[in-house]
Coordinates of C-alpha atoms and ligand atoms in Angstrom, one line a residue:
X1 CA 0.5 -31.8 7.5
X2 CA 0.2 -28.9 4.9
X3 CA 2.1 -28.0 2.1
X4 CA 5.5 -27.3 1.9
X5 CA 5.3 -23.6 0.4
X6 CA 3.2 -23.0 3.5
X7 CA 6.8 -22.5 5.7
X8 CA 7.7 -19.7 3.1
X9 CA 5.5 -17.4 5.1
X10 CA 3.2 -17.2 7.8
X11 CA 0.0 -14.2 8.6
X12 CA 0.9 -10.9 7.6
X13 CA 2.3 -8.7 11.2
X14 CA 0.1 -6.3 10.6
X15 CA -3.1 -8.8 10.9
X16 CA -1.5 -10.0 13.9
X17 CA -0.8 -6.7 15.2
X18 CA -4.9 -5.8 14.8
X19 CA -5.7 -9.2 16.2
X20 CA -3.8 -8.0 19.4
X21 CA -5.4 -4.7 19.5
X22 CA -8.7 -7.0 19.3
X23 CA -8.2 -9.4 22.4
X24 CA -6.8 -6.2 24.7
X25 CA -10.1 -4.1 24.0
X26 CA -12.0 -7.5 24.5
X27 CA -10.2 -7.7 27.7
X28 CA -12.2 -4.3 28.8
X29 CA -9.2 -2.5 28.0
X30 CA -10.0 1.2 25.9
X31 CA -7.5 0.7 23.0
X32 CA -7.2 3.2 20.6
X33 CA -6.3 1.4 17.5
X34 CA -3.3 3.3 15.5
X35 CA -2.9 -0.3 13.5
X36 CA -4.6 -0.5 10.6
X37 CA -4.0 0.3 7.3
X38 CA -7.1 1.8 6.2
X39 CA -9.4 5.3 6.7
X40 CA -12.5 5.8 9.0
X41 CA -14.6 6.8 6.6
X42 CA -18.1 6.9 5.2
X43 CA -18.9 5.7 2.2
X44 CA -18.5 7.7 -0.3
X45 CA -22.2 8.5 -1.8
X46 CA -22.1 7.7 -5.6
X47 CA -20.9 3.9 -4.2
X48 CA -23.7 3.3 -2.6
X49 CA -26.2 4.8 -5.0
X50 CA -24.2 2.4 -7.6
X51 CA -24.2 -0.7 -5.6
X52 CA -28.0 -0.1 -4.3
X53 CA -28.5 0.1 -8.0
X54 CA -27.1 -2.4 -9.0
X55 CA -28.6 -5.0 -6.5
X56 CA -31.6 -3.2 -7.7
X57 CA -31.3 -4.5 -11.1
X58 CA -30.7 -8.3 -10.0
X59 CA -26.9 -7.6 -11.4
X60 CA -26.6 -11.0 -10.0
X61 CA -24.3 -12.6 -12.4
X62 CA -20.4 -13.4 -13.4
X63 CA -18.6 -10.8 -15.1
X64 CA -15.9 -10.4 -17.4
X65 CA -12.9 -12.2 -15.9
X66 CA -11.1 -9.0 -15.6
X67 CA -13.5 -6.6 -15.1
X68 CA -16.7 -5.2 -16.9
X69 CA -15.8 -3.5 -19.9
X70 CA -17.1 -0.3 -19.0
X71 CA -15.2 -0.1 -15.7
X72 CA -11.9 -1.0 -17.7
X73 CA -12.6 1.7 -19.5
X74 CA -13.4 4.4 -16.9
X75 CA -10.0 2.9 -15.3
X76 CA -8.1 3.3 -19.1
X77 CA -9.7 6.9 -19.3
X78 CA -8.4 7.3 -15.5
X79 CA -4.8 5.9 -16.1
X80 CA -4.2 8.0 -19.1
X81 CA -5.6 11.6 -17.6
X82 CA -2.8 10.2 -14.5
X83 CA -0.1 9.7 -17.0
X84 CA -0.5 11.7 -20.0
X85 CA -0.2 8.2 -22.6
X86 CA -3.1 6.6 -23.8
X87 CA -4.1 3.1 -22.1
X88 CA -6.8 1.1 -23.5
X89 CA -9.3 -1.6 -21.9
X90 CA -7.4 -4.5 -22.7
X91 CA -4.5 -3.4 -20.6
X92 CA -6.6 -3.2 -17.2
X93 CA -7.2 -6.3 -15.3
X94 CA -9.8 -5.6 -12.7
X95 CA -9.2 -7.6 -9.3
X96 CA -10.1 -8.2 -5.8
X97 CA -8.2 -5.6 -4.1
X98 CA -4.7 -4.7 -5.0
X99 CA -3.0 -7.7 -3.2
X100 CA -5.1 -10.1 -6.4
X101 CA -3.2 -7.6 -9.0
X102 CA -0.4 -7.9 -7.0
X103 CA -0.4 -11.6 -6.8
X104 CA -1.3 -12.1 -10.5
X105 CA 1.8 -10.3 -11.2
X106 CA 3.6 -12.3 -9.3
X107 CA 2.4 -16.0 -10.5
X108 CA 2.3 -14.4 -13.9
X109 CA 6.0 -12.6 -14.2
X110 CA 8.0 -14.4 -12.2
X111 CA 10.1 -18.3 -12.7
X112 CA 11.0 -20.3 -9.5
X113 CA 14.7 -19.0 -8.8
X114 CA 14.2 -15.5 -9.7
X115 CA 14.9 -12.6 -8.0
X116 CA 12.6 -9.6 -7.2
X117 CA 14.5 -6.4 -5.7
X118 CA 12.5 -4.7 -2.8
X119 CA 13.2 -2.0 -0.8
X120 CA 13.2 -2.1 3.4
X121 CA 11.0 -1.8 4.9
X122 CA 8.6 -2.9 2.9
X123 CA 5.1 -3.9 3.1
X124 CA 4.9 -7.3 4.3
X125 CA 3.1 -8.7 1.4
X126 CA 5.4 -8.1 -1.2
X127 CA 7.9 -10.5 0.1
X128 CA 5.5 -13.1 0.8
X129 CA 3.9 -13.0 -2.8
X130 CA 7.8 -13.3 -4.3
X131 CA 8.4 -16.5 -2.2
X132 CA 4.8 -18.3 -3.1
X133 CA 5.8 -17.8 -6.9
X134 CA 9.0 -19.7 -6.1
X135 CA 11.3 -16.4 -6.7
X136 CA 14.0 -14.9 -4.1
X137 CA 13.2 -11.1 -2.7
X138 CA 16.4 -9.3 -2.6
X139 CA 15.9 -6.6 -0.2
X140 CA 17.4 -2.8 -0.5
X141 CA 17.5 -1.1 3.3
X142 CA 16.1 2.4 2.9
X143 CA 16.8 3.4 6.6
X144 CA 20.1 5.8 6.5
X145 CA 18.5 7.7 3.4
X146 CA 15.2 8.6 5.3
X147 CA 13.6 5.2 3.5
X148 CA 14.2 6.1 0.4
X149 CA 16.2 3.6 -1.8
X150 CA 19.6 5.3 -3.0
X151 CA 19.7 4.5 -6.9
X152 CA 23.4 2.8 -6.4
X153 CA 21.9 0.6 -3.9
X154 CA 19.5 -0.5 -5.8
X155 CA 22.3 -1.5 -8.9
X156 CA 24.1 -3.0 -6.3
X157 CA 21.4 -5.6 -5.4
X158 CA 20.8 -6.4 -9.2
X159 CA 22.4 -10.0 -10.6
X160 CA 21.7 -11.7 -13.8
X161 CA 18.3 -13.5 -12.0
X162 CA 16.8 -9.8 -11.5
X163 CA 13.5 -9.8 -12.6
X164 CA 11.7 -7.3 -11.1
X165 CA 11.8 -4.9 -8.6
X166 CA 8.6 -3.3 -6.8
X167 CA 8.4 -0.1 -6.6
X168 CA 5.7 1.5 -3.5
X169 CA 5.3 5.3 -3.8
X170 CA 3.7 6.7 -1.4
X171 CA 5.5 3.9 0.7
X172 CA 3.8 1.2 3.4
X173 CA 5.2 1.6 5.9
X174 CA 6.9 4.6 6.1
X175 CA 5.3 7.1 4.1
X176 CA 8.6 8.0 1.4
X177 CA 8.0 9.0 -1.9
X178 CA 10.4 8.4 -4.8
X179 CA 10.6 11.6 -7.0
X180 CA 10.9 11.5 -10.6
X181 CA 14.5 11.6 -10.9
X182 CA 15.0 8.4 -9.2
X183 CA 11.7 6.6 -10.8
X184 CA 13.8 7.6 -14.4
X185 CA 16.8 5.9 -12.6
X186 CA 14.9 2.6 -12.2
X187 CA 13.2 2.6 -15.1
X188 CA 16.9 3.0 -17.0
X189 CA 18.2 0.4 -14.9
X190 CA 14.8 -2.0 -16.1
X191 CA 15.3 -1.5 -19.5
X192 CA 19.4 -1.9 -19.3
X193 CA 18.9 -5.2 -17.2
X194 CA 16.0 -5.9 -18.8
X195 CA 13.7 -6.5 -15.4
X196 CA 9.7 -5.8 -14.6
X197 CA 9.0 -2.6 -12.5
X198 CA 5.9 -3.6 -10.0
X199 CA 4.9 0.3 -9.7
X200 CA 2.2 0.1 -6.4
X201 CA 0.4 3.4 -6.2
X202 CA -2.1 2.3 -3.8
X203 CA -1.5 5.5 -1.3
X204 CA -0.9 8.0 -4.6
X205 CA -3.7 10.3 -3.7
X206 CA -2.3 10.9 -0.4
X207 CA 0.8 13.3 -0.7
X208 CA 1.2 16.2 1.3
X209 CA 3.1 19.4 0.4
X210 CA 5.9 20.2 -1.0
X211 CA 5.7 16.6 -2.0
X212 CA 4.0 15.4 -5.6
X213 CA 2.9 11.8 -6.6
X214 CA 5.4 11.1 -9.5
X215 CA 3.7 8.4 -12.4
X216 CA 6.5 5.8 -13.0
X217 CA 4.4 5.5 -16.5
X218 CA 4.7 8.8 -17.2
X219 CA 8.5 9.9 -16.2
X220 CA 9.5 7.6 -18.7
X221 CA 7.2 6.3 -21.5
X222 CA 10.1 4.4 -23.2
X223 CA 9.9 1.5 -20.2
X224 CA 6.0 1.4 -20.3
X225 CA 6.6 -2.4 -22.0
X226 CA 8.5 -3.1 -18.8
X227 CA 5.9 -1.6 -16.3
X228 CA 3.2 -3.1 -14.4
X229 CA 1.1 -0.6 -12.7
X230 CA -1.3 -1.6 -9.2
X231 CA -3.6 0.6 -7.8
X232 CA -6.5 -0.3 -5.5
X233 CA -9.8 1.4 -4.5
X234 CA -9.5 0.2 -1.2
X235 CA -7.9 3.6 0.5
X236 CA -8.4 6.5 -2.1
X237 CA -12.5 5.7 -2.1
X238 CA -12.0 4.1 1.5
X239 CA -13.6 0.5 0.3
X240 CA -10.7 -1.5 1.6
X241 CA -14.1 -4.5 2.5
X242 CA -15.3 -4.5 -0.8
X243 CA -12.4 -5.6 -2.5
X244 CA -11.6 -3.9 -5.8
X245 CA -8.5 -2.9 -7.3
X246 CA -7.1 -3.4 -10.8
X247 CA -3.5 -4.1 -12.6
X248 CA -2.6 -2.1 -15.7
X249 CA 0.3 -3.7 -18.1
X250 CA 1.4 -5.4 -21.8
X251 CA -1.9 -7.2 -23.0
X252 CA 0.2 -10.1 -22.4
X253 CA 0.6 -9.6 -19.0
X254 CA -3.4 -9.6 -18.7
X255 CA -4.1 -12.3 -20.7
X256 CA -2.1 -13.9 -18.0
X257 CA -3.3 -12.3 -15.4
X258 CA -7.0 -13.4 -16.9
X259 CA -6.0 -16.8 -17.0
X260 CA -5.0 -17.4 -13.1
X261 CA -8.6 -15.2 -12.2
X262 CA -10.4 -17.4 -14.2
X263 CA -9.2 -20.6 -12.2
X264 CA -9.2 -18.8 -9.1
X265 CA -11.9 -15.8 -8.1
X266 CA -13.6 -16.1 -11.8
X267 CA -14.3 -12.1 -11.2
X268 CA -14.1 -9.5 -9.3
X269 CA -17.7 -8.7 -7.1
X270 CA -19.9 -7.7 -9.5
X271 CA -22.0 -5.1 -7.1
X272 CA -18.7 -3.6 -6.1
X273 CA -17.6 -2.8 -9.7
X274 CA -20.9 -1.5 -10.6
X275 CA -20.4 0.5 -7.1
X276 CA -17.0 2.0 -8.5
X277 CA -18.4 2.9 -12.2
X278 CA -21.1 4.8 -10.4
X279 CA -18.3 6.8 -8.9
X280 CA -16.3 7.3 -12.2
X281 CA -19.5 7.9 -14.0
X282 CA -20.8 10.6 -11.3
X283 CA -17.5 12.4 -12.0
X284 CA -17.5 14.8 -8.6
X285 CA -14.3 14.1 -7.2
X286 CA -14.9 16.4 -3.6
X287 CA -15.2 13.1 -1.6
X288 CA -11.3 12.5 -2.4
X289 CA -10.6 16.2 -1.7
X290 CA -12.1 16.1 1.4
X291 CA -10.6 12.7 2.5
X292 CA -7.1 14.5 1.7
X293 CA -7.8 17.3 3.7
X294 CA -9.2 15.6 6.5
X295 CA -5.7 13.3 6.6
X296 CA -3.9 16.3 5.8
X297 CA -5.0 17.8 8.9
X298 CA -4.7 14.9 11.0
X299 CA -1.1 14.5 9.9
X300 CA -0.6 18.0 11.2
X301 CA -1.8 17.5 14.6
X302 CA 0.0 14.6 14.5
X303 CA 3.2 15.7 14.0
X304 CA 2.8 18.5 16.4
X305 CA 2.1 15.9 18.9
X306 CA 5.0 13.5 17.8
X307 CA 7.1 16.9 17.9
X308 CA 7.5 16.2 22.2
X309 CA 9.0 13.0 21.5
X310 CA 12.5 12.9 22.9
X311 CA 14.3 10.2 21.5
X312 CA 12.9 9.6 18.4
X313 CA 13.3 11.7 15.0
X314 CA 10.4 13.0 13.9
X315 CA 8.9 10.7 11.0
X316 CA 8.9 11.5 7.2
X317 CA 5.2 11.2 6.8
X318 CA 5.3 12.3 3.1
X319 CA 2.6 10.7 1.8
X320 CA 0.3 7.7 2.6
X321 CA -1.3 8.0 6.2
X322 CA 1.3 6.5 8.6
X323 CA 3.7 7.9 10.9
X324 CA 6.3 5.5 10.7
X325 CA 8.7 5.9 13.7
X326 CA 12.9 5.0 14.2
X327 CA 13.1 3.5 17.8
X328 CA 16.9 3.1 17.6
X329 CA 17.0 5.5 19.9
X330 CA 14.8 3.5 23.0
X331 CA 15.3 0.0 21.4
X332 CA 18.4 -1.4 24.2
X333 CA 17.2 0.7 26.5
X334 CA 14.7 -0.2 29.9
X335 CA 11.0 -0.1 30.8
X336 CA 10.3 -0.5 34.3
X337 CA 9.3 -4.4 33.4
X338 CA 12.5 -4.6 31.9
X339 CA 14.6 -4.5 28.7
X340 CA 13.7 -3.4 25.5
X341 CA 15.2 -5.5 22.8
X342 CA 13.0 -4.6 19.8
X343 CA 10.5 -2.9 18.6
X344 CA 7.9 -5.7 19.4
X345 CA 8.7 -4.8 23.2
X346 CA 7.9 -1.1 22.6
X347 CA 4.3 -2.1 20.9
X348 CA 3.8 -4.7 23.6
X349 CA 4.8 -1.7 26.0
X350 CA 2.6 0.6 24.5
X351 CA -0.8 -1.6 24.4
X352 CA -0.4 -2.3 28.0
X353 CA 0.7 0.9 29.7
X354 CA -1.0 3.8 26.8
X355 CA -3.5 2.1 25.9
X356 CA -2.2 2.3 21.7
X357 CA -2.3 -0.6 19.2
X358 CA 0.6 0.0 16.3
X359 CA 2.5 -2.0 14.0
X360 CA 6.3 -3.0 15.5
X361 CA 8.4 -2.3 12.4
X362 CA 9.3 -6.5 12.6
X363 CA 6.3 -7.0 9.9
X364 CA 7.9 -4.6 7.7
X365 CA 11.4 -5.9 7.6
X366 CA 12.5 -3.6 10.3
X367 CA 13.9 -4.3 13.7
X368 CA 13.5 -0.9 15.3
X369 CA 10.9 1.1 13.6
X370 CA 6.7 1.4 14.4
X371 CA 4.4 2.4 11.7
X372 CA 1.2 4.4 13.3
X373 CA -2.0 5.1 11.1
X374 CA -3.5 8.4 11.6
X375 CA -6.4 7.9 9.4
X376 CA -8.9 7.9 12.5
X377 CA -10.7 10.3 13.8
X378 CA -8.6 13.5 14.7
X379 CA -10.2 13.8 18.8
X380 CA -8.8 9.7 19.0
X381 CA -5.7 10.1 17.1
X382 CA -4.9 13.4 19.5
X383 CA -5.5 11.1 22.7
X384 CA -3.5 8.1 21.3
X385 CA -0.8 10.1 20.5
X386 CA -0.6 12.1 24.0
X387 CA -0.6 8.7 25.1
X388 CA 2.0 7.3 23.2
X389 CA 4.4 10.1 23.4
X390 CA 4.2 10.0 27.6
X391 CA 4.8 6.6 27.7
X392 CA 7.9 6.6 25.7
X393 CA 9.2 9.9 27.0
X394 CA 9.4 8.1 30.2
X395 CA 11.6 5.2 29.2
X396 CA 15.5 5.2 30.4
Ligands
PLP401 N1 -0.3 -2.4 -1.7 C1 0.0 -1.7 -0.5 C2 1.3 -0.9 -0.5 C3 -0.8 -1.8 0.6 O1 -0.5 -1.2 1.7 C4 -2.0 -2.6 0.5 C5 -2.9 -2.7 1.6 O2 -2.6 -2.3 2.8 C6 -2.3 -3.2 -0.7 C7 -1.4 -3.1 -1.8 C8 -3.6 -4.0 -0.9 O3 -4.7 -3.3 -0.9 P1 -6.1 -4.0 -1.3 O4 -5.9 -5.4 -1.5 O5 -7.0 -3.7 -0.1 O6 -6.6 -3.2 -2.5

């Protein structure tokens, strides 16, 4: 009945894993929802003085296709603080949440027959986005090198139809970051094979000592022509509903990138990227230190928690705001209603008998691993994790 492409993919596992987490706690059950991938938060207060404003002033209108000139600015200005190179207006494309710059890349970069390199696991849209463009992920497993992709790994998966890889630092799922050394590696190996770096920095202003958010852009300013850069608003300001996020690459690649957005979304909300220029314009950045403390904290008292676990490692949780677990250890082993084959069975498990929604590591490309958000608050996240850590303790 519908389109071919349509079999390519199907809903992203981590909106069916919330829709689960849903119909238990509909069923009366108290779930405590470790699924999502975004931040309990309030809003932080120059967005809503900008969007009240801005409703105020019957800002009612279409915008620039790619974004208000003065918000591709304040993102330019942004970019070029982050990376220490100079980035102008017309190289930001303004979008509706990362996964329209990420998609624009796609349709935009890539030929039917293509490949795109991306490491495992992975976030599940990546992937997806490759295969609706017609191209071929290629996937790099990061699991024995603590989900970090080993440089020769990576030139091992490159052919002569590589034409991109993506690179996610801090990583969805499982919270890896790539340091500089091996973001140089890449970009060599871009400019040598001549391939498009996807650089997602979506979770960048969430890395925890010792570890440091590297800048693709700026390890290696020689490969800038091969770099597309995607960054969202949607977890560093907490606005994952409103839908903003941007792409920053080669004017040519946002010329493209303008032409599918003005067939498809025309541009992005217009109160939302008034919203967001407020914020830039205000210039008091204590909302995004205290966000960072508050996950910092919670990712302490997570880990403490996590700590009791017997069979399980404890998880990297360098950056981002997952705890992304390895159930090798339990996956083949026995719950009381029977085997436990994969990670799906430990989730399943773990929303009936402790009460905890998370993500089984399936949606991310990953048999036996479970990705847990900790960006709720800390008195829930303690519970849940009591919780979680009893049940599984108690498998055979
Ligand atoms: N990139 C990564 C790695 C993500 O995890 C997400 C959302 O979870 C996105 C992009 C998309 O974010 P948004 O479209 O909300 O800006």
């Amino acid at each position: 009945m519908v389109a071919q492409r349509m079999s390519l993919f199907s809903v992203s596992g981590t909106a069916n894993a919330r829709a689960a987490a849903k119909a238990a706690a509909a069923s009366g059950k108290e779930i405590i929802d470790l699924s999502a991938g975004e931040i309990w938060a309030e809003t932080p207060e120059a967005v809503r003085r900008g969007a009240v404003a801005a409703i105020n002033r019957n800002l009612n209108r279409y915008t620039d296709t790619v974004g208000t000139e003065q918000l591709r600015e304040a993102i330019a200005k942004k970019l070029s603080v982050d990376t220490g190179q100079l980035w102008r207006a017309d190289e930001i494309a303004v979008t509706a949440g990362a996964k329209q710059a990420l998609f624009n890349a796609a349709l935009a970069l890539l030929n039917p027959g293509d490949e795109v390199i991306i490491p495992a696991p992975y976030w599940t849209t990546f992937p997806a986005q490759v295969s609706i463009a017609g191209a071929r992920p290629v996937f790099v497993d990061t699991r024995a090198n603590g989900y970090v992709p080993r440089i020769e790994d990576i030139r091992a998966a490159i052919s002569p139809s590589t034409r991109a890889i993506v690179v996610n630092t801090p990583n969805n799922p499982t919270g890896a970051i790539l340091d500089r050394e091996l973001l140089n590696g890449i970009t060599e190996l871009a400019l040598e094979h001549d391939f498009w770096v996807i650089f997602d920095e979506c979770y960048g202003n969430f890395v925890f000592e010792p570890g440091k958010h590297e800048h693709i852009a700026a390890v290696n300013p020689e490969a800038r022509r091969r770099i597309v850069v995607v960054n969202s608003f949607s977890k560093s300001l907490t606005l994952t509903g409103w839908r903003l996020g941007y792409l920053a690459a080669p004017r040519e690649v946002i010329s493209a990138a303008k032409a599918l957005q003005s067939h498809t979304t025309s541009n992005p909300n217009v109160v939302a990227q008034h919203a967001v220029l407020a914020y830039f314009e205000d210039g008091d950045r204590s909302f995004e230190r205290g966000l960072r403390a508050r996950l910092a904290l919670n990712r302490t008292r997570g880990l403490a928690i996590l700590s009791r676990l017997r069979n399980v490692p404890p998880p990297p949780a360098q950056g981002g705001f997952y705890f992304y677990l390895d159930l090798s250890g339990l996956v083949g082993g026995r719950s009381r209603d029977g085997a436990i084959a994969t990670a799906d069975d430990v989730a399943n498990l773990l929303l009936r008998e402790a009460g905890v929604a998370s993500v089984p590591g399936s949606a991310f490309g990953d048999p036996t691993g479970m990705r847990l958000s900790y960006g709720i608050p800390v008195d829930l996240l303690e519970r849940g994790l009591e919780s979680l850590v009893d049940t599984l303790n108690g498998l055979s």
